Amino acid sequence: MAVNKNNVKIHVSHLKKNFDSLEVLKDISTDIYEGEVVVIIGPSGSGKSTFLRCMNKLEEITFGDVVVDGVNLSDKKININQVRERVGMVFQHFNLFHNLNVLRNLTLAPVDLKKASKEEARQQALQMLRKVGLEEKADAYPSQLSGGQKQRVAIARALCMHPDIMLFDEPTSALDPEMVGEVLQVMKQLAADGMTMVIVTHEIGFAREVADRVIFMDDGYIVEEGTPKDVILNPKEARTIDFLNKVL
């Protein structure tokens, strides 16, 4: 599915985020469109993950607006759990429930939130496990899985809620190098299926191949954004050039 510029899924306007006196996000404005894959790159400590976590209010917004599917997250009256049902999140360290097998990890939220009956949730979970190539692991526990398998289960779990948007916070940085590819392959397929995705990652090759738009952040600001060709292959800002020279 092509990017639909007529439908803004996430609107960010003058976003600022402070932790006490530390200003982490200084003035961020951008729009993320339906079907768009946006990859956020930049040095550690630049505010990438904090920016991502503001998109589903895992971090409180200090100033400015983040509007997700027409809902302003700064509004005190909103039901944030309803927003999060539409915004899937995949974390660096998987966040699976270790006392539950894979199938229960996937069916817990749909059943608890009355999105599906137990049998519907089970069928859906098996379908999502097929999607990530792990149907045979339905009865396994997280401790029996490799890091790459755990992350693919985490992606399948998020998909079981049928999100409109998927947020990925450095999904491969905790993985051994040989497991990175299997997770990125699942993410590539999601992108091909038209999922709106915002991804914080250090995988510059993946950004170049899959992103519709790359955002380079440093020191709490968006320094440069554009197509992968613009930002990765022909960066204009000195800070972007310096960063890419160190990581490529």
PDB file of C-alpha atoms in Angstrom:
ATOM      1  CA  MET A   1       0.000   0.000   0.000  1.00  0.00           C
ATOM      2  CA  ALA A   2       1.332   3.425  -0.895  1.00  0.00           C
ATOM      3  CA  VAL A   3       1.662   6.227   1.622  1.00  0.00           C
ATOM      4  CA  ASN A   4      -1.638   8.106   1.965  1.00  0.00           C
ATOM      5  CA  LYS A   5      -0.749  11.781   2.407  1.00  0.00           C
ATOM      6  CA  ASN A   6      -4.447  12.580   2.946  1.00  0.00           C
ATOM      7  CA  ASN A   7      -4.505  10.730   6.271  1.00  0.00           C
ATOM      8  CA  VAL A   8      -2.194  11.918   9.063  1.00  0.00           C
ATOM      9  CA  LYS A   9      -1.964   9.063  11.587  1.00  0.00           C
ATOM     10  CA  ILE A  10       0.321  10.896  14.044  1.00  0.00           C
ATOM     11  CA  HIS A  11       0.590  14.694  14.186  1.00  0.00           C
ATOM     12  CA  VAL A  12       3.392  16.070  16.366  1.00  0.00           C
ATOM     13  CA  SER A  13       3.533  19.810  17.020  1.00  0.00           C
ATOM     14  CA  HIS A  14       6.193  21.590  19.109  1.00  0.00           C
ATOM     15  CA  LEU A  15       6.684  18.562  21.354  1.00  0.00           C
ATOM     16  CA  LYS A  16       8.919  19.090  24.370  1.00  0.00           C
ATOM     17  CA  LYS A  17       9.806  16.582  27.068  1.00  0.00           C
ATOM     18  CA  ASN A  18      11.642  17.333  30.295  1.00  0.00           C
ATOM     19  CA  PHE A  19      12.792  14.964  33.012  1.00  0.00           C
ATOM     20  CA  ASP A  20      12.963  17.435  35.901  1.00  0.00           C
ATOM     21  CA  SER A  21      15.499  20.042  34.712  1.00  0.00           C
ATOM     22  CA  LEU A  22      16.830  17.878  31.864  1.00  0.00           C
ATOM     23  CA  GLU A  23      15.319  18.868  28.515  1.00  0.00           C
ATOM     24  CA  VAL A  24      15.325  15.720  26.344  1.00  0.00           C
ATOM     25  CA  LEU A  25      13.019  16.806  23.508  1.00  0.00           C
ATOM     26  CA  LYS A  26      13.356  20.495  22.671  1.00  0.00           C
ATOM     27  CA  ASP A  27      10.928  21.287  19.851  1.00  0.00           C
ATOM     28  CA  ILE A  28       9.769  18.406  17.656  1.00  0.00           C
ATOM     29  CA  SER A  29       7.209  18.814  14.879  1.00  0.00           C
ATOM     30  CA  THR A  30       6.385  16.270  12.168  1.00  0.00           C
ATOM     31  CA  ASP A  31       3.504  14.301  10.644  1.00  0.00           C
ATOM     32  CA  ILE A  32       3.385  10.542  10.050  1.00  0.00           C
ATOM     33  CA  TYR A  33       1.013   9.396   7.314  1.00  0.00           C
ATOM     34  CA  GLU A  34      -1.054   6.262   6.808  1.00  0.00           C
ATOM     35  CA  GLY A  35       1.037   3.458   5.333  1.00  0.00           C
ATOM     36  CA  GLU A  36       4.307   5.326   5.906  1.00  0.00           C
ATOM     37  CA  VAL A  37       7.429   3.686   7.336  1.00  0.00           C
ATOM     38  CA  VAL A  38       9.424   6.281   9.263  1.00  0.00           C
ATOM     39  CA  VAL A  39      12.827   5.309  10.645  1.00  0.00           C
ATOM     40  CA  ILE A  40      14.414   7.464  13.361  1.00  0.00           C
ATOM     41  CA  ILE A  41      18.203   7.361  13.585  1.00  0.00           C
ATOM     42  CA  GLY A  42      20.750   9.304  15.597  1.00  0.00           C
ATOM     43  CA  PRO A  43      23.339   8.955  18.376  1.00  0.00           C
ATOM     44  CA  SER A  44      22.520   7.516  21.789  1.00  0.00           C
ATOM     45  CA  GLY A  45      20.970  10.146  24.040  1.00  0.00           C
ATOM     46  CA  SER A  46      19.526  12.171  21.147  1.00  0.00           C
ATOM     47  CA  GLY A  47      15.914  11.646  22.320  1.00  0.00           C
ATOM     48  CA  LYS A  48      14.824   9.011  19.776  1.00  0.00           C
ATOM     49  CA  SER A  49      13.245   6.542  22.206  1.00  0.00           C
ATOM     50  CA  THR A  50      11.689   9.293  24.303  1.00  0.00           C
ATOM     51  CA  PHE A  51      10.098  10.719  21.148  1.00  0.00           C
ATOM     52  CA  LEU A  52       8.720   7.281  20.263  1.00  0.00           C
ATOM     53  CA  ARG A  53       7.366   6.731  23.786  1.00  0.00           C
ATOM     54  CA  CYS A  54       5.543  10.065  23.645  1.00  0.00           C
ATOM     55  CA  MET A  55       3.575   8.702  20.661  1.00  0.00           C
ATOM     56  CA  ASN A  56       1.582   6.386  22.941  1.00  0.00           C
ATOM     57  CA  LYS A  57       2.043   8.392  26.158  1.00  0.00           C
ATOM     58  CA  LEU A  58       4.416   5.952  27.800  1.00  0.00           C
ATOM     59  CA  GLU A  59       6.141   9.252  28.551  1.00  0.00           C
ATOM     60  CA  GLU A  60       4.082  12.231  29.700  1.00  0.00           C
ATOM     61  CA  ILE A  61       4.223  15.171  27.300  1.00  0.00           C
ATOM     62  CA  THR A  62       5.711  18.310  28.872  1.00  0.00           C
ATOM     63  CA  PHE A  63       4.601  20.740  26.163  1.00  0.00           C
ATOM     64  CA  GLY A  64       3.100  20.606  22.678  1.00  0.00           C
ATOM     65  CA  ASP A  65       0.726  18.181  21.007  1.00  0.00           C
ATOM     66  CA  VAL A  66       0.833  14.566  19.880  1.00  0.00           C
ATOM     67  CA  VAL A  67      -2.383  13.683  18.037  1.00  0.00           C
ATOM     68  CA  VAL A  68      -2.910   9.982  17.203  1.00  0.00           C
ATOM     69  CA  ASP A  69      -5.792   9.220  14.841  1.00  0.00           C
ATOM     70  CA  GLY A  70      -7.432  12.506  15.819  1.00  0.00           C
ATOM     71  CA  VAL A  71      -6.978  12.001  19.588  1.00  0.00           C
ATOM     72  CA  ASN A  72      -4.771  14.559  21.363  1.00  0.00           C
ATOM     73  CA  LEU A  73      -2.677  12.699  23.943  1.00  0.00           C
ATOM     74  CA  SER A  74      -2.280  15.906  25.980  1.00  0.00           C
ATOM     75  CA  ASP A  75      -6.026  15.898  26.707  1.00  0.00           C
ATOM     76  CA  LYS A  76      -6.492  14.744  30.317  1.00  0.00           C
ATOM     77  CA  LYS A  77      -9.928  13.257  29.507  1.00  0.00           C
ATOM     78  CA  ILE A  78      -8.849  10.694  26.916  1.00  0.00           C
ATOM     79  CA  ASN A  79      -8.841   6.954  27.569  1.00  0.00           C
ATOM     80  CA  ILE A  80      -5.182   6.230  26.821  1.00  0.00           C
ATOM     81  CA  ASN A  81      -5.763   2.447  26.887  1.00  0.00           C
ATOM     82  CA  GLN A  82      -8.172   2.767  23.967  1.00  0.00           C
ATOM     83  CA  VAL A  83      -5.512   4.690  22.034  1.00  0.00           C
ATOM     84  CA  ARG A  84      -2.889   2.043  22.862  1.00  0.00           C
ATOM     85  CA  GLU A  85      -5.125  -0.710  21.504  1.00  0.00           C
ATOM     86  CA  ARG A  86      -4.634   0.899  18.083  1.00  0.00           C
ATOM     87  CA  VAL A  87      -0.912   1.532  18.537  1.00  0.00           C
ATOM     88  CA  GLY A  88       1.205  -1.631  18.837  1.00  0.00           C
ATOM     89  CA  MET A  89       4.547  -1.321  20.635  1.00  0.00           C
ATOM     90  CA  VAL A  90       7.572  -3.585  20.318  1.00  0.00           C
ATOM     91  CA  PHE A  91      10.335  -3.049  22.875  1.00  0.00           C
ATOM     92  CA  GLN A  92      14.066  -3.640  22.842  1.00  0.00           C
ATOM     93  CA  HIS A  93      13.852  -6.357  25.520  1.00  0.00           C
ATOM     94  CA  PHE A  94      10.697  -8.136  24.278  1.00  0.00           C
ATOM     95  CA  ASN A  95       8.615  -7.666  27.503  1.00  0.00           C
ATOM     96  CA  LEU A  96       7.061 -11.132  27.239  1.00  0.00           C
ATOM     97  CA  PHE A  97       5.416 -12.778  30.256  1.00  0.00           C
ATOM     98  CA  HIS A  98       7.922 -15.477  31.222  1.00  0.00           C
ATOM     99  CA  ASN A  99       5.386 -17.536  33.206  1.00  0.00           C
ATOM    100  CA  LEU A 100       3.087 -17.903  30.169  1.00  0.00           C
ATOM    101  CA  ASN A 101       3.676 -19.941  27.043  1.00  0.00           C
ATOM    102  CA  VAL A 102       3.802 -18.239  23.643  1.00  0.00           C
ATOM    103  CA  LEU A 103       0.129 -18.841  22.861  1.00  0.00           C
ATOM    104  CA  ARG A 104      -0.999 -17.375  26.194  1.00  0.00           C
ATOM    105  CA  ASN A 105       1.281 -14.364  25.664  1.00  0.00           C
ATOM    106  CA  LEU A 106      -0.594 -13.695  22.420  1.00  0.00           C
ATOM    107  CA  THR A 107      -4.149 -14.389  23.612  1.00  0.00           C
ATOM    108  CA  LEU A 108      -4.051 -12.627  26.986  1.00  0.00           C
ATOM    109  CA  ALA A 109      -4.807  -9.062  25.874  1.00  0.00           C
ATOM    110  CA  PRO A 110      -7.437  -9.849  23.191  1.00  0.00           C
ATOM    111  CA  VAL A 111      -9.385 -12.008  25.692  1.00  0.00           C
ATOM    112  CA  ASP A 112      -8.950  -9.667  28.695  1.00  0.00           C
ATOM    113  CA  LEU A 113      -9.993  -6.622  26.674  1.00  0.00           C
ATOM    114  CA  LYS A 114     -12.957  -8.560  25.258  1.00  0.00           C
ATOM    115  CA  LYS A 115     -11.684  -8.184  21.704  1.00  0.00           C
ATOM    116  CA  ALA A 116     -12.134 -11.906  21.058  1.00  0.00           C
ATOM    117  CA  SER A 117     -13.428 -15.128  22.592  1.00  0.00           C
ATOM    118  CA  LYS A 118     -10.797 -17.621  23.777  1.00  0.00           C
ATOM    119  CA  GLU A 119     -11.155 -19.688  20.605  1.00  0.00           C
ATOM    120  CA  GLU A 120     -11.093 -16.627  18.320  1.00  0.00           C
ATOM    121  CA  ALA A 121      -8.017 -15.346  20.150  1.00  0.00           C
ATOM    122  CA  ARG A 122      -6.343 -18.766  19.811  1.00  0.00           C
ATOM    123  CA  GLN A 123      -7.011 -18.972  16.062  1.00  0.00           C
ATOM    124  CA  GLN A 124      -5.808 -15.399  15.595  1.00  0.00           C
ATOM    125  CA  ALA A 125      -2.667 -16.069  17.646  1.00  0.00           C
ATOM    126  CA  LEU A 126      -1.797 -19.101  15.530  1.00  0.00           C
ATOM    127  CA  GLN A 127      -2.343 -17.034  12.390  1.00  0.00           C
ATOM    128  CA  MET A 128       0.012 -14.307  13.670  1.00  0.00           C
ATOM    129  CA  LEU A 129       2.603 -16.904  14.684  1.00  0.00           C
ATOM    130  CA  ARG A 130       2.411 -18.284  11.134  1.00  0.00           C
ATOM    131  CA  LYS A 131       2.992 -14.743   9.886  1.00  0.00           C
ATOM    132  CA  VAL A 132       6.256 -14.498  11.843  1.00  0.00           C
ATOM    133  CA  GLY A 133       7.266 -18.117  11.098  1.00  0.00           C
ATOM    134  CA  LEU A 134       6.845 -19.506  14.629  1.00  0.00           C
ATOM    135  CA  GLU A 135       3.641 -21.529  14.647  1.00  0.00           C
ATOM    136  CA  GLU A 136       5.517 -24.554  15.950  1.00  0.00           C
ATOM    137  CA  LYS A 137       6.540 -22.587  19.082  1.00  0.00           C
ATOM    138  CA  ALA A 138       2.957 -21.979  20.322  1.00  0.00           C
ATOM    139  CA  ASP A 139       3.436 -24.187  23.412  1.00  0.00           C
ATOM    140  CA  ALA A 140       7.005 -23.084  24.193  1.00  0.00           C
ATOM    141  CA  TYR A 141       7.902 -20.708  27.006  1.00  0.00           C
ATOM    142  CA  PRO A 142       9.992 -17.556  26.429  1.00  0.00           C
ATOM    143  CA  SER A 143      12.988 -19.149  28.219  1.00  0.00           C
ATOM    144  CA  GLN A 144      13.045 -21.818  25.482  1.00  0.00           C
ATOM    145  CA  LEU A 145      13.315 -19.276  22.651  1.00  0.00           C
ATOM    146  CA  SER A 146      16.267 -17.475  21.082  1.00  0.00           C
ATOM    147  CA  GLY A 147      16.351 -13.676  21.220  1.00  0.00           C
ATOM    148  CA  GLY A 148      15.230 -13.413  17.604  1.00  0.00           C
ATOM    149  CA  GLN A 149      12.323 -15.770  18.265  1.00  0.00           C
ATOM    150  CA  LYS A 150      11.281 -13.783  21.354  1.00  0.00           C
ATOM    151  CA  GLN A 151      11.224 -10.578  19.345  1.00  0.00           C
ATOM    152  CA  ARG A 152       9.169 -12.188  16.578  1.00  0.00           C
ATOM    153  CA  VAL A 153       6.708 -13.408  19.249  1.00  0.00           C
ATOM    154  CA  ALA A 154       6.552  -9.849  20.616  1.00  0.00           C
ATOM    155  CA  ILE A 155       5.688  -8.563  17.122  1.00  0.00           C
ATOM    156  CA  ALA A 156       3.011 -11.257  16.719  1.00  0.00           C
ATOM    157  CA  ARG A 157       1.581 -10.326  20.130  1.00  0.00           C
ATOM    158  CA  ALA A 158       1.262  -6.676  19.096  1.00  0.00           C
ATOM    159  CA  LEU A 159      -0.393  -7.701  15.813  1.00  0.00           C
ATOM    160  CA  CYS A 160      -3.054  -9.692  17.695  1.00  0.00           C
ATOM    161  CA  MET A 161      -4.620  -6.361  18.730  1.00  0.00           C
ATOM    162  CA  HIS A 162      -4.999  -5.371  15.056  1.00  0.00           C
ATOM    163  CA  PRO A 163      -3.179  -2.050  15.498  1.00  0.00           C
ATOM    164  CA  ASP A 164      -3.338   0.774  12.948  1.00  0.00           C
ATOM    165  CA  ILE A 165       0.199   1.856  13.840  1.00  0.00           C
ATOM    166  CA  MET A 166       3.264  -0.064  15.045  1.00  0.00           C
ATOM    167  CA  LEU A 167       6.046   1.535  17.106  1.00  0.00           C
ATOM    168  CA  PHE A 168       9.406  -0.256  17.355  1.00  0.00           C
ATOM    169  CA  ASP A 169      11.960   0.847  19.954  1.00  0.00           C
ATOM    170  CA  GLU A 170      15.371  -0.489  18.853  1.00  0.00           C
ATOM    171  CA  PRO A 171      13.874  -3.943  18.199  1.00  0.00           C
ATOM    172  CA  THR A 172      17.172  -5.583  17.200  1.00  0.00           C
ATOM    173  CA  SER A 173      19.710  -3.940  19.523  1.00  0.00           C
ATOM    174  CA  ALA A 174      19.468  -6.695  22.180  1.00  0.00           C
ATOM    175  CA  LEU A 175      19.944  -9.474  19.607  1.00  0.00           C
ATOM    176  CA  ASP A 176      22.986 -11.428  18.504  1.00  0.00           C
ATOM    177  CA  PRO A 177      24.000 -10.308  14.982  1.00  0.00           C
ATOM    178  CA  GLU A 178      22.847 -13.520  13.295  1.00  0.00           C
ATOM    179  CA  MET A 179      19.333 -13.085  14.730  1.00  0.00           C
ATOM    180  CA  VAL A 180      18.862  -9.514  13.538  1.00  0.00           C
ATOM    181  CA  GLY A 181      17.978 -10.549   9.990  1.00  0.00           C
ATOM    182  CA  GLU A 182      15.031 -12.747  10.974  1.00  0.00           C
ATOM    183  CA  VAL A 183      13.370  -9.878  12.885  1.00  0.00           C
ATOM    184  CA  LEU A 184      14.049  -7.313  10.151  1.00  0.00           C
ATOM    185  CA  GLN A 185      12.535  -9.719   7.603  1.00  0.00           C
ATOM    186  CA  VAL A 186       9.238  -9.763   9.543  1.00  0.00           C
ATOM    187  CA  MET A 187       9.307  -5.957   9.724  1.00  0.00           C
ATOM    188  CA  LYS A 188       9.955  -5.723   5.976  1.00  0.00           C
ATOM    189  CA  GLN A 189       6.885  -7.886   5.364  1.00  0.00           C
ATOM    190  CA  LEU A 190       4.768  -5.633   7.608  1.00  0.00           C
ATOM    191  CA  ALA A 191       5.977  -2.620   5.623  1.00  0.00           C
ATOM    192  CA  ALA A 192       5.089  -4.391   2.362  1.00  0.00           C
ATOM    193  CA  ASP A 193       1.607  -5.092   3.787  1.00  0.00           C
ATOM    194  CA  GLY A 194       1.075  -1.354   4.305  1.00  0.00           C
ATOM    195  CA  MET A 195       1.396  -1.083   8.095  1.00  0.00           C
ATOM    196  CA  THR A 196       2.108   2.448   9.376  1.00  0.00           C
ATOM    197  CA  MET A 197       5.372   2.070  11.311  1.00  0.00           C
ATOM    198  CA  VAL A 198       7.722   4.277  13.316  1.00  0.00           C
ATOM    199  CA  ILE A 199      11.028   2.559  14.044  1.00  0.00           C
ATOM    200  CA  VAL A 200      13.934   3.666  16.205  1.00  0.00           C
ATOM    201  CA  THR A 201      16.957   1.678  15.067  1.00  0.00           C
ATOM    202  CA  HIS A 202      20.697   1.657  14.475  1.00  0.00           C
ATOM    203  CA  GLU A 203      20.234  -0.564  11.402  1.00  0.00           C
ATOM    204  CA  ILE A 204      21.116   1.977   8.713  1.00  0.00           C
ATOM    205  CA  GLY A 205      20.958  -0.605   5.903  1.00  0.00           C
ATOM    206  CA  PHE A 206      17.398  -1.508   6.921  1.00  0.00           C
ATOM    207  CA  ALA A 207      16.475   2.194   7.008  1.00  0.00           C
ATOM    208  CA  ARG A 208      17.873   2.667   3.512  1.00  0.00           C
ATOM    209  CA  GLU A 209      15.958  -0.324   2.160  1.00  0.00           C
ATOM    210  CA  VAL A 210      12.560  -0.049   3.868  1.00  0.00           C
ATOM    211  CA  ALA A 211      11.940   3.521   5.073  1.00  0.00           C
ATOM    212  CA  ASP A 212       9.757   5.972   3.198  1.00  0.00           C
ATOM    213  CA  ARG A 213      11.304   8.679   5.352  1.00  0.00           C
ATOM    214  CA  VAL A 214      14.326   8.879   7.630  1.00  0.00           C
ATOM    215  CA  ILE A 215      14.476  11.290  10.575  1.00  0.00           C
ATOM    216  CA  PHE A 216      17.919  12.084  11.983  1.00  0.00           C
ATOM    217  CA  MET A 217      17.777  13.352  15.577  1.00  0.00           C
ATOM    218  CA  ASP A 218      20.456  14.888  17.738  1.00  0.00           C
ATOM    219  CA  ASP A 219      20.329  16.688  21.079  1.00  0.00           C
ATOM    220  CA  GLY A 220      16.516  16.670  21.269  1.00  0.00           C
ATOM    221  CA  TYR A 221      15.893  18.108  17.807  1.00  0.00           C
ATOM    222  CA  ILE A 222      15.075  16.785  14.345  1.00  0.00           C
ATOM    223  CA  VAL A 223      18.233  17.847  12.496  1.00  0.00           C
ATOM    224  CA  GLU A 224      17.326  16.458   9.077  1.00  0.00           C
ATOM    225  CA  GLU A 225      14.533  14.408   7.509  1.00  0.00           C
ATOM    226  CA  GLY A 226      13.717  13.149   4.041  1.00  0.00           C
ATOM    227  CA  THR A 227      13.912  10.050   1.878  1.00  0.00           C
ATOM    228  CA  PRO A 228      16.663   7.509   2.653  1.00  0.00           C
ATOM    229  CA  LYS A 229      18.420   8.723  -0.489  1.00  0.00           C
ATOM    230  CA  ASP A 230      18.365  12.316   0.810  1.00  0.00           C
ATOM    231  CA  VAL A 231      19.318  11.688   4.426  1.00  0.00           C
ATOM    232  CA  ILE A 232      21.575   8.605   4.274  1.00  0.00           C
ATOM    233  CA  LEU A 233      23.211   8.919   0.858  1.00  0.00           C
ATOM    234  CA  ASN A 234      23.220  12.716   0.433  1.00  0.00           C
ATOM    235  CA  PRO A 235      22.991  14.316   3.889  1.00  0.00           C
ATOM    236  CA  LYS A 236      23.134  18.099   3.964  1.00  0.00           C
ATOM    237  CA  GLU A 237      23.673  18.880   7.649  1.00  0.00           C
ATOM    238  CA  ALA A 238      27.186  18.662   9.093  1.00  0.00           C
ATOM    239  CA  ARG A 239      25.929  16.772  12.175  1.00  0.00           C
ATOM    240  CA  THR A 240      24.212  14.119   9.992  1.00  0.00           C
ATOM    241  CA  ILE A 241      27.330  13.720   7.840  1.00  0.00           C
ATOM    242  CA  ASP A 242      29.518  13.319  10.950  1.00  0.00           C
ATOM    243  CA  PHE A 243      27.186  10.688  12.457  1.00  0.00           C
ATOM    244  CA  LEU A 244      26.899   8.646   9.263  1.00  0.00           C
ATOM    245  CA  ASN A 245      30.658   8.732   8.682  1.00  0.00           C
ATOM    246  CA  LYS A 246      31.065   7.038  12.084  1.00  0.00           C
ATOM    247  CA  VAL A 247      28.410   4.335  11.633  1.00  0.00           C
ATOM    248  CA  LEU A 248      28.631   3.413   7.932  1.00  0.00           C
TER     249      LEU A 248
END
